[in-house]
Short mmCIF file of C-alpha atoms in Angstrom, two decimals:
data_model
loop_
_atom_site.label_atom_id
_atom_site.label_comp_id
_atom_site.label_asym_id
_atom_site.label_seq_id
_atom_site.Cartn_x
_atom_site.Cartn_y
_atom_site.Cartn_z
CA UNK O 1 -71.20 -18.88 6.76
CA UNK O 2 -72.24 -15.80 4.82
CA UNK O 3 -71.53 -15.26 1.56
CA UNK O 4 -68.73 -12.30 0.91
CA UNK O 5 -69.55 -9.41 -1.23
CA UNK O 6 -67.52 -7.90 -3.49
CA UNK O 7 -66.89 -6.17 -6.65
CA UNK O 8 -65.28 -7.32 -9.99
CA UNK O 9 -65.12 -4.96 -12.72
CA UNK O 10 -68.05 -3.24 -11.64
CA UNK O 11 -70.26 -6.09 -10.99
CA UNK O 12 -71.40 -7.07 -7.56
CA UNK O 13 -70.14 -10.60 -6.74
CA UNK O 14 -70.97 -13.39 -3.99
CA UNK O 15 -68.35 -15.17 -2.71
CA UNK O 16 -67.82 -18.02 -0.19
CA UNK O 17 -64.98 -17.44 2.16
CA UNK O 18 -61.73 -18.93 1.11
CA UNK O 19 -62.29 -18.63 -2.46
CA UNK O 20 -59.64 -17.06 -4.66
CA UNK O 21 -60.36 -13.72 -6.68
CA UNK O 22 -60.06 -15.78 -9.87
CA UNK O 23 -62.71 -18.23 -8.83
CA UNK O 24 -65.24 -15.59 -7.85
CA UNK O 25 -64.71 -13.90 -11.04
CA UNK O 26 -65.20 -17.27 -12.91
CA UNK O 27 -68.27 -18.01 -10.94
CA UNK O 28 -69.82 -14.84 -12.74
CA UNK O 29 -68.31 -15.21 -16.24
CA UNK O 30 -65.47 -12.96 -15.78
CA UNK O 31 -62.60 -15.06 -17.42
CA UNK O 32 -59.10 -13.76 -16.13
CA UNK O 33 -56.15 -15.50 -18.31
CA UNK O 34 -53.84 -17.76 -16.50
CA UNK O 35 -51.17 -20.34 -17.43
CA UNK O 36 -50.09 -22.26 -14.49
CA UNK O 37 -53.62 -22.72 -12.78
CA UNK O 38 -54.96 -25.96 -13.03
CA UNK O 39 -58.21 -27.37 -11.87
CA UNK O 40 -56.94 -30.55 -9.70
CA UNK O 41 -54.08 -28.65 -8.49
CA UNK O 42 -53.09 -26.17 -5.66
CA UNK O 43 -52.98 -22.20 -6.86
CA UNK O 44 -49.24 -21.60 -7.32
CA UNK O 45 -49.06 -18.11 -8.41
CA UNK O 46 -45.92 -18.79 -10.78
CA UNK O 47 -46.93 -17.31 -14.16
CA UNK O 48 -48.25 -13.92 -12.95
CA UNK O 49 -50.68 -13.68 -15.95
CA UNK O 50 -53.52 -13.75 -13.94
CA UNK O 51 -52.51 -10.43 -12.27
CA UNK O 52 -55.31 -8.22 -11.11
CA UNK O 53 -55.55 -4.78 -9.53
CA UNK O 54 -57.55 -5.16 -6.28
CA UNK O 55 -58.91 -2.21 -4.04
CA UNK O 56 -58.62 -2.21 -0.36
CA UNK O 57 -60.03 0.96 1.63
CA UNK O 58 -58.97 3.09 -1.38
CA UNK O 59 -55.53 1.52 -1.71
CA UNK O 60 -54.73 -0.16 -4.96
CA UNK O 61 -52.33 -3.16 -5.27
CA UNK O 62 -51.64 -5.35 -7.79
CA UNK O 63 -51.97 -9.30 -6.75
CA UNK O 64 -51.95 -12.70 -8.41
CA UNK O 65 -56.03 -13.59 -8.80
CA UNK O 66 -55.29 -17.16 -8.25
CA UNK O 67 -53.93 -16.87 -4.71
CA UNK O 68 -55.68 -14.01 -3.41
CA UNK O 69 -58.66 -14.99 -1.16
CA UNK O 70 -61.66 -13.02 -1.65
CA UNK O 71 -62.33 -10.67 1.38
CA UNK O 72 -65.39 -8.02 2.10
CA UNK O 73 -66.00 -5.17 -0.13
CA UNK O 74 -63.13 -5.73 -2.08
CA UNK O 75 -62.93 -3.80 -5.57
CA UNK O 76 -61.46 -5.88 -8.16
CA UNK O 77 -60.16 -4.87 -11.59
CA UNK O 78 -59.15 -7.55 -14.06
CA UNK O 79 -59.21 -5.47 -17.29
CA UNK O 80 -57.61 -1.93 -17.23
CA UNK O 81 -54.97 0.05 -19.32
CA UNK O 82 -52.55 -0.50 -16.61
CA UNK O 83 -53.57 -4.43 -15.94
CA UNK O 84 -53.18 -4.90 -19.70
CA UNK O 85 -50.02 -3.28 -19.97
CA UNK O 86 -48.74 -5.21 -17.09
CA UNK O 87 -50.03 -8.53 -18.50
CA UNK O 88 -48.53 -7.63 -22.17
CA UNK O 89 -45.05 -7.21 -20.59
CA UNK O 90 -45.15 -10.74 -18.60
CA UNK O 91 -46.54 -12.30 -21.92
CA UNK O 92 -43.38 -10.81 -23.42
CA UNK O 93 -41.17 -11.94 -21.03
CA UNK O 94 -42.58 -15.46 -21.25
CA UNK O 95 -42.35 -15.33 -25.00
CA UNK O 96 -38.33 -14.64 -24.69
CA UNK O 97 -38.47 -18.09 -23.47
CA UNK O 98 -40.77 -19.78 -25.52
CA UNK O 99 -41.33 -17.87 -28.69
CA UNK O 100 -43.51 -20.80 -30.40
CA UNK O 101 -45.76 -22.04 -27.71
CA UNK O 102 -49.13 -21.96 -29.08
CA UNK O 103 -50.68 -20.98 -25.65
CA UNK O 104 -48.41 -17.77 -25.09
CA UNK O 105 -48.67 -16.77 -28.82
CA UNK O 106 -52.39 -16.76 -28.49
CA UNK O 107 -52.74 -14.88 -25.12
CA UNK O 108 -49.78 -12.58 -26.60
CA UNK O 109 -51.86 -11.68 -29.69
CA UNK O 110 -54.60 -11.06 -27.46
CA UNK O 111 -52.57 -8.30 -25.41
CA UNK O 112 -50.67 -6.97 -28.21
CA UNK O 113 -47.15 -8.51 -27.12
CA UNK O 114 -44.09 -8.00 -29.34
CA UNK O 115 -42.50 -11.74 -28.95
CA UNK O 116 -39.12 -9.98 -30.12
CA UNK O 117 -39.07 -7.35 -27.41
CA UNK O 118 -36.80 -9.25 -25.11
CA UNK O 119 -33.84 -10.69 -26.19
CA UNK O 120 -34.38 -14.69 -26.77
CA UNK O 121 -33.60 -17.10 -23.81
CA UNK O 122 -33.91 -20.11 -25.19
CA UNK O 123 -34.70 -22.24 -21.75
CA UNK O 124 -38.10 -23.14 -22.85
CA UNK O 125 -39.20 -23.78 -19.81
CA UNK O 126 -41.37 -20.94 -18.24
CA UNK O 127 -41.18 -22.35 -14.69
CA UNK O 128 -45.07 -22.58 -14.46
CA UNK O 129 -44.56 -26.04 -12.20
CA UNK O 130 -47.51 -27.83 -13.80
CA UNK O 131 -45.66 -31.04 -14.54
CA UNK O 132 -43.88 -30.98 -11.31
CA UNK O 133 -47.03 -30.22 -9.30
CA UNK O 134 -49.34 -32.70 -11.43
CA UNK O 135 -46.67 -35.42 -10.75
CA UNK O 136 -46.61 -34.93 -6.90
CA UNK O 137 -50.15 -33.76 -6.07
CA UNK O 138 -52.54 -35.81 -8.50
CA UNK O 139 -50.27 -38.94 -9.61
CA UNK O 140 -48.24 -39.05 -6.40
CA UNK O 141 -45.28 -40.06 -8.27
CA UNK O 142 -42.85 -37.32 -8.02
CA UNK O 143 -40.83 -38.40 -11.01
CA UNK O 144 -40.36 -34.88 -11.95
CA UNK O 145 -38.89 -31.85 -10.10
CA UNK O 146 -37.35 -28.83 -10.02
CA UNK O 147 -33.52 -28.65 -9.90
CA UNK O 148 -31.22 -25.53 -8.99
CA UNK O 149 -32.58 -22.23 -8.21
CA UNK O 150 -32.83 -18.46 -9.44
CA UNK O 151 -31.90 -18.06 -13.09
CA UNK O 152 -30.38 -21.74 -13.84
CA UNK O 153 -33.59 -23.54 -12.22
CA UNK O 154 -35.08 -26.00 -14.52
CA UNK O 155 -37.10 -29.32 -14.38
CA UNK O 156 -35.53 -32.53 -13.98
CA UNK O 157 -36.39 -36.10 -14.06
CA UNK O 158 -35.27 -38.63 -11.74
CA UNK O 159 -34.26 -41.57 -14.53
CA UNK O 160 -34.54 -44.60 -12.47
CA UNK O 161 -38.42 -43.34 -11.79
CA UNK O 162 -39.30 -42.12 -15.14
CA UNK O 163 -37.72 -45.55 -16.59
CA UNK O 164 -40.58 -47.24 -14.37
CA UNK O 165 -43.63 -44.98 -14.49
CA UNK O 166 -43.56 -42.29 -17.15
CA UNK O 167 -44.09 -44.46 -20.29
CA UNK O 168 -47.61 -45.54 -18.91
CA UNK O 169 -48.50 -42.00 -17.63
CA UNK O 170 -47.74 -39.08 -19.67
CA UNK O 171 -50.38 -37.13 -18.27
CA UNK O 172 -48.22 -34.18 -17.83
CA UNK O 173 -46.94 -34.19 -21.19
CA UNK O 174 -50.62 -32.05 -22.92
CA UNK O 175 -50.27 -29.67 -19.37
CA UNK O 176 -47.17 -27.96 -20.55
CA UNK O 177 -47.50 -24.88 -22.16
CA UNK O 178 -44.12 -25.02 -24.34
CA UNK O 179 -43.21 -28.63 -24.74
CA UNK O 180 -39.83 -28.08 -22.40
CA UNK O 181 -41.20 -31.07 -20.39
CA UNK O 182 -41.23 -33.34 -23.47
CA UNK O 183 -37.72 -32.46 -24.39
CA UNK O 184 -36.44 -32.63 -20.80
CA UNK O 185 -38.01 -36.34 -20.81
CA UNK O 186 -36.33 -37.41 -23.87
CA UNK O 187 -32.87 -36.08 -22.79
CA UNK O 188 -33.42 -38.09 -19.57
CA UNK O 189 -34.27 -40.99 -21.93
CA UNK O 190 -30.96 -40.64 -23.94
CA UNK O 191 -28.67 -39.96 -20.79
CA UNK O 192 -30.24 -43.22 -18.83
CA UNK O 193 -27.16 -45.43 -19.03
CA UNK O 194 -28.16 -48.85 -18.60
CA UNK O 195 -30.90 -49.12 -21.28
CA UNK O 196 -33.71 -47.57 -22.82
CA UNK O 197 -36.77 -46.77 -21.14
CA UNK O 198 -39.16 -50.07 -21.29
CA UNK O 199 -41.89 -49.13 -23.84
CA UNK O 200 -44.95 -50.63 -22.45
CA UNK G 1 -18.96 -43.09 2.73
CA UNK G 2 -20.74 -46.54 3.88
CA UNK G 3 -24.71 -46.64 3.96
CA UNK G 4 -24.23 -48.01 7.71
CA UNK G 5 -23.04 -44.42 8.83
CA UNK G 6 -26.08 -42.92 6.58
CA UNK G 7 -28.44 -44.88 8.66
CA UNK G 8 -26.99 -43.95 11.98
CA UNK G 9 -27.26 -40.23 11.08
CA UNK G 10 -31.06 -41.35 9.93
CA UNK G 11 -31.72 -42.71 13.24
CA UNK G 12 -30.01 -39.97 15.07
CA UNK G 13 -32.72 -37.84 13.93
CA UNK G 14 -35.39 -40.51 14.21
CA UNK G 15 -36.01 -40.85 10.62
CA UNK G 16 -38.11 -37.77 10.44
CA UNK G 17 -38.73 -36.46 7.23
CA UNK G 18 -38.53 -32.51 8.79
CA UNK G 19 -34.73 -33.33 9.52
CA UNK G 20 -34.00 -34.00 5.76
CA UNK G 21 -31.68 -30.79 5.65
CA UNK G 22 -30.09 -31.75 9.04
CA UNK G 23 -29.31 -35.31 7.85
CA UNK G 24 -27.84 -33.94 4.31
CA UNK G 25 -25.88 -31.23 6.31
CA UNK G 26 -24.34 -34.08 8.65
CA UNK G 27 -23.43 -36.04 5.50
CA UNK G 28 -21.89 -33.30 3.74
CA UNK G 29 -19.83 -32.44 6.67
CA UNK G 30 -18.60 -35.82 6.93
CA UNK G 31 -18.05 -37.00 3.42
CA UNK G 32 -17.57 -33.69 1.68
CA UNK G 33 -20.29 -34.39 -0.63
CA UNK G 34 -23.75 -36.22 -1.05
CA UNK G 35 -23.36 -39.56 -2.99
CA UNK G 36 -26.47 -40.95 -5.01
CA UNK G 37 -26.73 -43.96 -2.79
CA UNK G 38 -26.82 -42.13 0.43
CA UNK G 39 -29.63 -39.90 -1.10
CA UNK G 40 -31.57 -42.93 -2.12
CA UNK G 41 -31.30 -44.27 1.16
CA UNK G 42 -32.47 -41.01 3.02
CA UNK G 43 -35.45 -41.08 0.55
CA UNK G 44 -36.45 -44.44 1.32
CA UNK G 45 -35.93 -44.18 5.25
CA UNK G 46 -37.29 -40.87 5.74
CA UNK G 47 -39.97 -41.27 3.20
CA UNK G 48 -39.31 -37.97 1.22
CA UNK G 49 -39.54 -38.30 -2.70
CA UNK G 50 -36.15 -37.98 -4.27
CA UNK G 51 -37.25 -34.71 -6.32
CA UNK G 52 -37.60 -33.19 -2.75
CA UNK G 53 -34.13 -34.03 -2.05
CA UNK G 54 -32.68 -33.38 -5.45
CA UNK G 55 -34.34 -29.78 -5.16
CA UNK G 56 -32.72 -29.14 -1.78
CA UNK G 57 -29.47 -30.55 -2.54
CA UNK G 58 -29.22 -28.19 -5.53
CA UNK G 59 -30.86 -25.23 -3.91
CA UNK G 60 -28.34 -24.85 -1.27
CA UNK G 61 -24.83 -24.24 -1.71
CA UNK G 62 -23.60 -25.97 1.24
CA UNK G 63 -24.39 -29.19 -0.72
CA UNK G 64 -22.35 -30.90 -3.37
CA UNK G 65 -23.42 -33.68 -5.42
CA UNK G 66 -19.88 -34.08 -6.75
CA UNK G 67 -17.00 -35.51 -5.03
CA UNK G 68 -15.13 -32.87 -3.31
CA UNK G 69 -11.41 -32.91 -1.91
CA UNK G 70 -10.47 -33.49 1.73
CA UNK G 71 -9.75 -29.96 2.34
CA UNK G 72 -11.72 -27.13 1.14
CA UNK G 73 -9.99 -23.87 0.22
CA UNK G 74 -12.36 -20.95 -0.45
CA UNK G 75 -10.88 -17.56 -1.67
CA UNK G 76 -12.73 -14.27 -0.95
CA UNK G 77 -13.44 -12.28 -3.89
CA UNK G 78 -15.64 -9.38 -2.14
CA UNK G 79 -15.10 -5.83 -3.05
CA UNK G 80 -12.61 -5.29 0.13
CA UNK G 81 -10.62 -8.47 -0.70
CA UNK G 82 -10.77 -7.76 -4.47
CA UNK G 83 -9.23 -4.39 -4.00
CA UNK G 84 -6.58 -5.57 -1.74
CA UNK G 85 -5.35 -8.24 -4.33
CA UNK G 86 -7.37 -11.16 -3.84
CA UNK G 87 -7.24 -11.99 -7.99
CA UNK G 88 -3.50 -12.50 -7.06
CA UNK G 89 -4.05 -14.70 -4.41
CA UNK G 90 -6.23 -16.87 -6.63
CA UNK G 91 -3.67 -17.14 -9.25
CA UNK G 92 -1.20 -18.23 -6.84
CA UNK G 93 -3.47 -20.79 -5.47
CA UNK G 94 -4.45 -21.94 -8.89
CA UNK G 95 -0.91 -22.43 -9.79
CA UNK G 96 0.11 -24.11 -6.86
CA UNK G 97 -2.91 -26.71 -6.89
CA UNK G 98 -3.43 -27.03 -10.25
CA UNK G 99 -7.17 -26.43 -10.33
CA UNK G 100 -9.69 -23.67 -11.15
CA UNK G 101 -12.31 -22.43 -8.63
CA UNK G 102 -15.17 -25.20 -8.53
CA UNK G 103 -12.64 -28.06 -9.41
CA UNK G 104 -11.24 -30.79 -7.14
CA UNK G 105 -7.67 -32.18 -7.79
CA UNK G 106 -6.85 -35.49 -8.74
CA UNK G 107 -5.79 -37.11 -5.51
CA UNK G 108 -8.57 -35.55 -4.06
CA UNK G 109 -6.61 -33.18 -1.60
CA UNK G 110 -8.01 -29.78 -2.57
CA UNK G 111 -11.43 -28.42 -3.81
CA UNK G 112 -10.89 -24.83 -4.80
CA UNK G 113 -13.85 -22.43 -4.64
CA UNK G 114 -14.24 -18.32 -4.77
CA UNK G 115 -16.62 -16.89 -2.28
CA UNK G 116 -18.10 -13.33 -2.32
CA UNK G 117 -17.64 -12.25 1.34
CA UNK G 118 -16.57 -13.88 4.22
CA UNK G 119 -17.68 -11.36 6.57
CA UNK G 120 -13.96 -10.10 7.63
CA UNK G 121 -13.33 -7.48 4.99
CA UNK G 122 -10.63 -5.63 7.77
CA UNK G 123 -8.54 -8.90 7.19
CA UNK G 124 -8.50 -9.01 3.52
CA UNK G 125 -7.55 -10.48 1.37
CA UNK G 126 -8.87 -13.62 3.08
CA UNK G 127 -8.39 -17.24 2.24
CA UNK G 128 -10.11 -20.18 4.18
CA UNK G 129 -9.04 -23.49 4.44
CA UNK G 130 -11.57 -25.89 6.09
CA UNK G 131 -12.97 -23.40 8.27
CA UNK G 132 -9.90 -21.51 9.36
CA UNK G 133 -9.42 -18.06 8.20
CA UNK G 134 -6.14 -16.67 6.74
CA UNK G 135 -6.01 -13.22 6.76
CA UNK G 136 -3.90 -10.29 5.11
CA UNK G 137 -2.84 -12.85 2.48
CA UNK G 138 -0.05 -12.36 0.14
CA UNK G 139 0.69 -14.43 -2.92
CA UNK G 140 3.92 -15.64 -1.04
CA UNK G 141 2.33 -16.84 2.36
CA UNK G 142 0.01 -19.11 0.45
CA UNK G 143 2.35 -22.05 -0.40
CA UNK G 144 3.37 -21.77 3.65
CA UNK G 145 -0.30 -22.37 4.50
CA UNK G 146 -1.26 -24.82 1.83
CA UNK G 147 1.68 -27.31 2.55
CA UNK G 148 0.43 -27.73 6.02
CA UNK G 149 -2.61 -29.83 4.74
CA UNK G 150 -2.04 -33.36 3.75
#
């Protein structure tokens, strides 16, 4: 299989078929910021922080680099006034949900995002899906999942399963960028009728 | 709804995980809602995770996770019905059954729901009971229709 040649931020990059633009950029040391990307999980494209500009035959498009496969002669721009502005707005929208998330705050500072630009929406969950996907893809336990849809979508634990599995795992806890997951877990525990979750 | 009936429905679909939505729809139409025991049985028999069933059952409006009455009353609140007086129809029906939209009365007779368009604007205002459309409604006519349901 011959390597695919593409240009990222002016540098010529060789990539293998099936790689994403994000991976190709990382292979030459260009770091594209991302929130919902995780080494052990399939790319999901939920956070949109990894948005880049790609140029195919003179036409430019905005795509999420974690999900966009490399193609020959692709021209990618990971930093430009336009991209930076889009990332800043995305981060401002995410910060409206979780203004105190350290990860979001650091990224927001880098792009000059104003955390007070949008009215606060105290959902705390930014729907990155890390916990849901980690539980399903890596642990294969399926304890936590998405509930409802649209603006009402949130994460929810299955209480009976959580009582059995979570105390000894909790591997999803450090993944959550906003700590909404931990809150959801504690809430599930508090609402679980028969008895408190076993702590062993 | 007993679990034997749930098993029958699952067997009808050869216990295939890809038939999950069909199984849920069938239980929903027979039982008017999806009890937790039934969902647990489906998860076990079709070998799909509970999180997935929960996601699907909360995603589609066709499914209900809370008990519903024997008869489902839908009142169209679409633009055409709205200007033709749907709010007054809704008020009258609310007074008649004694519940608000989204609720079910105590003897499980009626569930009331507002919908956004039933697709027959020329008949507006429209009230639908158990799939039967009653067009050109007037507040005074609602009682005559609802008394036919037991």
